Amino acid sequence: MAVTTAENNNKKHSIAIIGSGFGGLGMAIQLKKAGFTNFVILEKSTRVGGTWRDNTYPGAACDVQSHLYSYSFEPKHDWTRRFSPQAEIQAYIEHCVEKYQLAEHIRFAAEVTQATFNDSELQWLVELSSGETLMVSSLITATGQLNQPAYPNIPGLDTFTGTMFHSARWNHNYNLTGKRVAVVGTGASAIQFVPQIVPLVSELKLFQRSGAWVIPKPDKAFTPWKQWAFKHIPFADRAYRGLIYLKNEARGLAFTRFSWVLGFIAWRAKRMAARDVTDLAKRKQLIPTYNIGCNRILMANDWYSSVDQAHVDLITDPITEVQGNTVHTESGNSYQVDAIIFGTGFKATDFLAPITITGRNGQSLNQAWQDGAEAYKGISVAGFPNLFILYGPNTNLSHNSILYMLESQFSYVLSCLKTLKQRGAACMDVIPERQAEFVDTLQSRLNKSVWASGCSSWYTTENGKNVANWYGFTFSFRRLTKQVNLADYNFTTANSRFTAGPAIFISGAATGIGRATAELFLQHGWWVGAFDINETALADFQATNTSGRLITGLLDVTQPEQWQGAMGQFMEVTGGRLDVLFNNAGVLCSGPFIDTPLAQHQQLMNINVNGLMAGCHTAFPYLQNTPAARVINMSSASTLYGQPSLATYSASKFAVRALTEALNIEWEQHNIKVMDIMPLFVQTNMVNNMNAQSIKTLGVRLQPAHIAQQVLALTTYKGTKVHWLIGTQTKLLAIASKLTPAFLNHLSNKWIAGERP
């Protein structure tokens, strides 16, 4: 493919993608489909393809089935084999570039050396090796984990008088026929190219640090009739792909939960070694001593038989030095060779190297990752706004296709970009606490997997942190990345900057449901505005909290001016961000309607209804300025039936329910979701002090923590449901009210109220 024109080179772009492998090109295709056309792909080489462009060694092929190692949106029906060779994969990649007209977006020979976030311009300044700079709003890296060859640190390599190269940079001009060759490393590349060169060389010295678990590769050519069926029979290729996916996905259980299953795979590897390796000493050295699955499990049908050849020496003695054309080992042995081929893999844990990435406050990505790379969902890093990493930390797999993972990441990045566009925000930066919580959970699960069983692998850093692998199923990752949760990010708009994390304002927050909700949200890293009329309880709450994220203050919800003051106090801290308004303040009184003073009825309506309306009215400007904000109102199951002893309270909650429904429709155009929650009776001081017969009849089954959990769940709810019934009793009452005749509902209401039907 030709280098792009100077006209395209000089064009200004809003999005830059680094890399033109499966990740970068797939992302570009999805951008075009979504209407984002102002992007550029920066490629350091003169061809697309990424790792499949670079790894052209003899025998290079994929160890994931062809139909799954391809985009789901661009199926290829005529794969020649179950497991495709390098050339066919490279051709597929180039086909995608041509079909989706990506050439016009690609700049070849454009190596990125550094990228710096300009906090005043809210842009990324991208610098190329040529000295040219570009300014873009969003930066997507797609350099992969397997792009920087790893070379062993062996003294004297610079004195070697023969030919020396890495398998990922294969020297096709060098003729190996009749040569004495040293191969350093017995990883995934070596098991593919060693069988290809064994028939050519006169001697092969195979230096092995540790053996690899190698199992048979179920590879064979597709017959013409199968290729025809994949193309012409509806859904045949989709069904085949689906079966492969399910089979591969099931293997994930062995790596993460049932490691004993791997024992069968180890038995297969040992059986194949016993069949193909007659040299008992070699056979013993080839079988690893570490648990199977701890390192990458490899597939090959000719590895063991190739190593078993008489002119192949398997050497486990560590190399100490190279002098001239001689390789010296720790035991004092020396080996004269004409060529050295390094099959030593890649710097998989050095993500984005050698590019220097600098985020806010001059912090480099190397500094942020000094204890090992980590990212929120493998994509976003706190302090690096609008930086999206494809195939980033902890997104690698040992059991399925990385392209499935990449497509999940495409969806997530698109969701982020669409959100920025829809809300008019300049940038989004993942909240540090969100990232830390995600990483802690991920690492705790990884520590229970087979990868933590003690071997040395490219999955882990020198200190043992697994920065490469995803801990679970690919479908769980897809569910996790289906859509961005805006409460996970700080947003910066053209007119205002949110300086804090997600924020919730809670009225009636000093005790009961309000306090339980505030405490739960504080545990999840939110900024919490806890306001109430109970000054003593508020002071106690503040005194016992050490999070630094709790803002308290007095609030009589019936006074609009107090709403203005309380909201202003909280917004000063959050920079104007208000993700959730929880209208919890309310009162309850019971007893016969006529026996209760009119002033008490009016006060209840004033607090429960007018107070809620004042809160919504005051909060609206801040909710409107916060992406995907929501209002959660405290309603009641009493809206399902008019309770004789709770007449005014029921009326107030009917009003709340009606107001909720109306505002949800009105504010939809502002991307504000309004919902209410409808519990029955909750274990609070207010309910405990009531003497209503209905409370005695139905009992108190819910705790404040139950309501708090529901409020938290609603902060990420994406559907259209408005009214939420809380508790089994409430749901049964709702069902009964809809299914039973009116006279039975009347009788049941009288029973609840303590009257004889």
XYZ file of N, CA and C in Angstrom, residues 126-239:
342
model
N 0.722 15.502 19.652
C 1.386 14.277 19.217
C 2.603 14.649 18.374
N 3.758 14.123 18.748
C 5.002 14.440 18.046
C 5.518 13.206 17.320
N 5.894 13.401 16.051
C 6.412 12.328 15.229
C 7.936 12.357 15.206
N 8.533 11.256 14.786
C 9.995 11.181 14.744
C 10.586 12.189 13.771
N 9.774 12.640 12.817
C 10.225 13.638 11.847
C 10.292 15.038 12.444
N 9.750 15.193 13.640
C 9.676 16.503 14.265
C 8.340 17.178 14.083
N 7.512 16.641 13.218
C 6.178 17.192 12.986
C 5.288 16.958 14.199
N 4.355 17.887 14.453
C 3.417 17.741 15.561
C 1.979 17.835 15.054
N 1.095 17.147 15.762
C -0.328 17.187 15.463
C -1.083 17.472 16.754
N -2.203 18.185 16.663
C -3.072 18.425 17.808
C -4.384 17.684 17.570
N -4.744 16.838 18.506
C -5.992 16.085 18.385
C -6.734 16.112 19.715
N -8.043 15.929 19.653
C -8.861 15.927 20.867
C -8.772 14.597 21.603
N -8.741 13.509 20.837
C -8.713 12.172 21.439
C -7.590 11.354 20.823
N -6.943 10.568 21.675
C -5.823 9.746 21.239
C -6.139 8.285 21.548
N -6.127 7.452 20.516
C -6.397 6.017 20.661
C -5.124 5.264 20.304
N -4.599 4.519 21.246
C -3.383 3.753 20.978
C -3.752 2.307 20.655
N -3.149 1.796 19.603
C -3.405 0.423 19.174
C -2.083 -0.228 18.786
N -1.109 -0.073 19.673
C 0.227 -0.617 19.401
C 0.359 -2.068 19.823
N -0.610 -2.577 20.561
C -0.603 -3.980 20.954
C 0.377 -4.297 22.063
N 0.355 -5.547 22.496
C 1.266 -6.007 23.542
C 2.483 -6.727 22.961
N 2.394 -7.118 21.699
C 3.458 -7.928 21.109
C 4.064 -7.196 19.913
N 4.658 -6.032 20.176
C 5.216 -5.254 19.076
C 6.681 -4.882 19.267
N 7.188 -4.952 20.512
C 8.583 -4.610 20.769
C 9.364 -5.878 21.090
N 10.226 -6.359 20.182
C 10.982 -7.593 20.441
C 11.834 -7.475 21.703
N 11.872 -8.551 22.464
C 12.693 -8.596 23.681
C 13.993 -9.343 23.361
N 15.109 -8.706 23.672
C 16.417 -9.322 23.452
C 17.043 -9.647 24.810
N 17.663 -10.788 24.939
C 18.303 -11.140 26.214
C 19.538 -10.276 26.461
N 19.787 -10.028 27.722
C 20.953 -9.230 28.107
C 22.154 -10.169 28.288
N 22.841 -10.461 27.179
C 23.970 -11.395 27.188
C 25.247 -10.614 26.887
N 26.210 -10.643 27.768
C 27.475 -9.939 27.512
C 28.135 -10.439 26.228
N 28.666 -9.503 25.464
C 29.425 -9.863 24.275
C 28.619 -10.038 23.012
N 27.332 -9.797 23.027
C 26.538 -9.945 21.813
C 27.045 -9.034 20.698
N 27.536 -7.866 21.106
C 28.019 -6.922 20.099
C 29.310 -7.394 19.427
N 29.946 -8.443 19.975
C 31.178 -8.954 19.379
C 30.925 -10.130 18.440
N 29.667 -10.554 18.349
C 29.365 -11.741 17.541
C 29.707 -11.485 16.075
N 30.431 -12.400 15.472
C 30.922 -12.216 14.105
C 30.005 -12.814 13.046
N 28.965 -13.538 13.495
C 28.041 -14.138 12.537
C 26.823 -13.260 12.314
N 25.749 -13.884 11.865
C 24.487 -13.186 11.624
C 23.561 -13.399 12.813
N 22.891 -12.333 13.193
C 22.069 -12.379 14.403
C 20.780 -11.593 14.146
N 19.631 -12.185 14.493
C 18.362 -11.470 14.317
C 17.291 -12.090 15.217
N 16.248 -11.319 15.433
C 15.097 -11.753 16.232
C 14.063 -12.372 15.297
N 13.298 -13.323 15.812
C 12.291 -13.983 14.968
C 11.263 -12.992 14.437
N 10.993 -11.918 15.188
C 10.033 -10.916 14.746
C 10.627 -9.962 13.711
N 11.905 -10.095 13.470
C 12.595 -9.292 12.449
C 13.421 -10.252 11.582
N 12.764 -11.250 11.062
C 13.446 -12.346 10.364
C 14.246 -11.837 9.169
N 15.475 -12.330 9.071
C 16.357 -11.964 7.965
C 16.178 -12.984 6.838
N 15.319 -12.649 5.880
C 15.033 -13.574 4.783
C 16.167 -13.626 3.756
N 17.106 -12.700 3.860
C 18.237 -12.695 2.932
C 19.350 -13.645 3.363
N 19.236 -14.139 4.580
C 20.276 -15.030 5.090
C 19.868 -16.482 4.836
N 20.724 -17.218 4.192
C 20.453 -18.614 3.850
C 20.951 -19.517 4.986
N 20.052 -20.204 5.634
C 20.386 -21.051 6.774
C 20.895 -22.442 6.365
N 20.845 -22.749 5.105
C 21.219 -24.092 4.653
C 22.673 -24.416 5.017
N 22.826 -25.535 5.734
C 24.155 -26.004 6.107
C 24.827 -25.209 7.209
N 24.116 -24.292 7.828
C 24.709 -23.434 8.852
C 24.561 -24.047 10.245
N 25.508 -23.615 11.118
C 25.411 -23.952 12.540
C 24.641 -22.802 13.206
N 23.483 -23.131 13.734
C 22.571 -22.087 14.219
C 22.250 -22.281 15.698
N 22.289 -21.166 16.423
C 21.839 -21.159 17.815
C 20.476 -20.472 17.876
N 19.531 -21.112 18.509
C 18.221 -20.504 18.754
C 18.089 -20.294 20.251
N 17.862 -19.046 20.644
C 17.716 -18.701 22.058
C 16.229 -18.503 22.350
N 15.675 -19.380 23.164
C 14.264 -19.274 23.507
C 13.438 -20.384 22.894
N 12.460 -20.850 23.649
C 11.578 -21.928 23.165
C 10.118 -21.556 23.408
N 9.766 -20.316 23.029
C 8.405 -19.852 23.217
C 7.531 -20.076 21.997
N 6.473 -19.260 21.890
C 5.456 -19.463 20.864
C 6.005 -19.336 19.452
N 6.948 -18.427 19.240
C 7.527 -18.276 17.899
C 8.474 -19.430 17.585
N 9.311 -19.782 18.552
C 10.315 -20.830 18.326
C 9.681 -22.159 17.956
N 8.580 -22.513 18.593
C 7.989 -23.820 18.286
C 7.413 -23.859 16.881
N 7.268 -22.673 16.252
C 6.792 -22.641 14.872
C 7.944 -22.617 13.872
N 8.983 -21.796 14.144
C 10.044 -21.711 13.137
C 11.116 -22.790 13.275
N 11.332 -23.335 14.482
C 12.364 -24.362 14.644
C 12.093 -25.583 13.767
N 10.860 -26.126 13.747
C 10.620 -27.275 12.861
C 10.862 -26.958 11.386
N 10.745 -25.682 10.999
C 10.943 -25.309 9.604
C 12.417 -25.241 9.227
N 13.271 -24.881 10.205
C 14.693 -24.722 9.874
C 15.530 -25.956 10.200
N 14.981 -26.867 10.997
C 15.732 -28.077 11.358
C 16.203 -28.850 10.120
N 15.379 -29.026 9.080
C 15.858 -29.765 7.900
C 16.951 -29.030 7.124
N 17.102 -27.719 7.356
C 18.050 -26.924 6.579
C 19.433 -26.860 7.207
N 19.488 -26.743 8.525
C 20.759 -26.450 9.198
C 21.570 -27.730 9.397
N 22.883 -27.524 9.565
C 23.749 -28.682 9.853
C 23.758 -28.996 11.333
N 23.678 -27.946 12.168
C 23.611 -28.111 13.621
C 22.650 -27.065 14.180
N 21.887 -27.472 15.177
C 20.999 -26.520 15.843
C 21.208 -26.624 17.348
N 21.658 -25.539 17.945
C 21.822 -25.450 19.390
C 20.613 -24.695 19.942
N 19.754 -25.411 20.629
C 18.503 -24.840 21.129
C 18.653 -24.537 22.617
N 18.765 -23.233 22.940
C 18.972 -22.809 24.325
C 17.611 -22.542 24.973
N 17.321 -23.315 26.001
C 16.017 -23.258 26.658
C 16.169 -22.847 28.113
N 15.457 -21.800 28.505
C 15.450 -21.408 29.917
C 14.495 -22.289 30.698
N 13.296 -22.468 30.176
C 12.321 -23.380 30.780
C 11.470 -23.957 29.663
N 11.012 -25.168 29.864
C 10.216 -25.815 28.836
C 8.841 -25.186 28.700
N 8.152 -25.549 27.621
C 6.792 -25.052 27.395
C 5.840 -26.236 27.282
N 4.642 -26.029 27.775
C 3.620 -27.057 27.608
C 3.097 -26.976 26.176
N 3.298 -28.033 25.415
C 2.918 -28.060 24.005
C 1.934 -29.198 23.775
N 0.800 -28.868 23.195
C -0.236 -29.866 22.921
C -0.476 -29.940 21.411
N -1.124 -30.987 20.935
C -1.380 -31.118 19.494
C -2.233 -29.964 18.962
N -1.965 -29.556 17.748
C -2.719 -28.487 17.096
C -3.703 -29.110 16.106
N -4.993 -28.980 16.356
C -5.994 -29.621 15.486
C -6.186 -28.845 14.188
N -5.140 -28.761 13.410
C -5.148 -27.951 12.193
C -5.228 -28.839 10.954
N -6.021 -28.404 10.003
C -6.054 -29.067 8.706
C -6.728 -28.133 7.709
N -6.536 -28.424 6.449
C -7.086 -27.579 5.389
C -8.601 -27.757 5.287
N -9.288 -26.657 4.951
C -10.719 -26.738 4.670
C -10.917 -27.281 3.258
N -11.818 -28.205 3.131
C -12.133 -28.734 1.809
C -12.951 -27.705 1.033
N -12.933 -27.767 -0.291
C -13.709 -26.808 -1.098
C -15.192 -26.791 -0.757
N -15.755 -27.964 -0.447
C -17.192 -27.976 -0.158
C -17.514 -27.262 1.151
N -16.594 -27.299 2.126
C -16.812 -26.561 3.370
C -16.731 -25.056 3.120
N -15.769 -24.651 2.297
C -15.666 -23.238 1.957
C -16.924 -22.766 1.230
N -17.443 -23.624 0.344
C -18.684 -23.287 -0.367
C -19.834 -23.151 0.621
N -19.909 -24.072 1.577
C -21.000 -24.043 2.562
C -20.931 -22.794 3.421
N -19.723 -22.420 3.823
C -19.569 -21.218 4.641
C -20.082 -19.979 3.903
N -19.928 -19.976 2.599
C -20.308 -18.802 1.819
C -21.776 -18.798 1.416
N -22.327 -19.964 1.099
C -23.646 -20.000 0.468
C -24.776 -20.459 1.382
N -24.478 -21.256 2.391
C -25.545 -21.722 3.284
C -25.742 -20.687 4.389
N -26.955 -20.166 4.493
C -27.207 -19.109 5.482
C -26.776 -19.515 6.895
N -26.040 -18.649 7.506
C -25.620 -18.779 8.911
C -24.646 -19.931 9.168
N -24.177 -20.610 8.139
C -23.265 -21.737 8.366
C -21.973 -21.266 9.017
N -21.401 -20.198 8.470
C -20.142 -19.714 9.042
C -20.348 -19.101 10.415
N -21.536 -18.467 10.615
C -21.830 -17.876 11.926
C -21.975 -18.972 12.984
N -22.646 -20.052 12.594
C -22.833 -21.165 13.526
C -21.489 -21.802 13.865
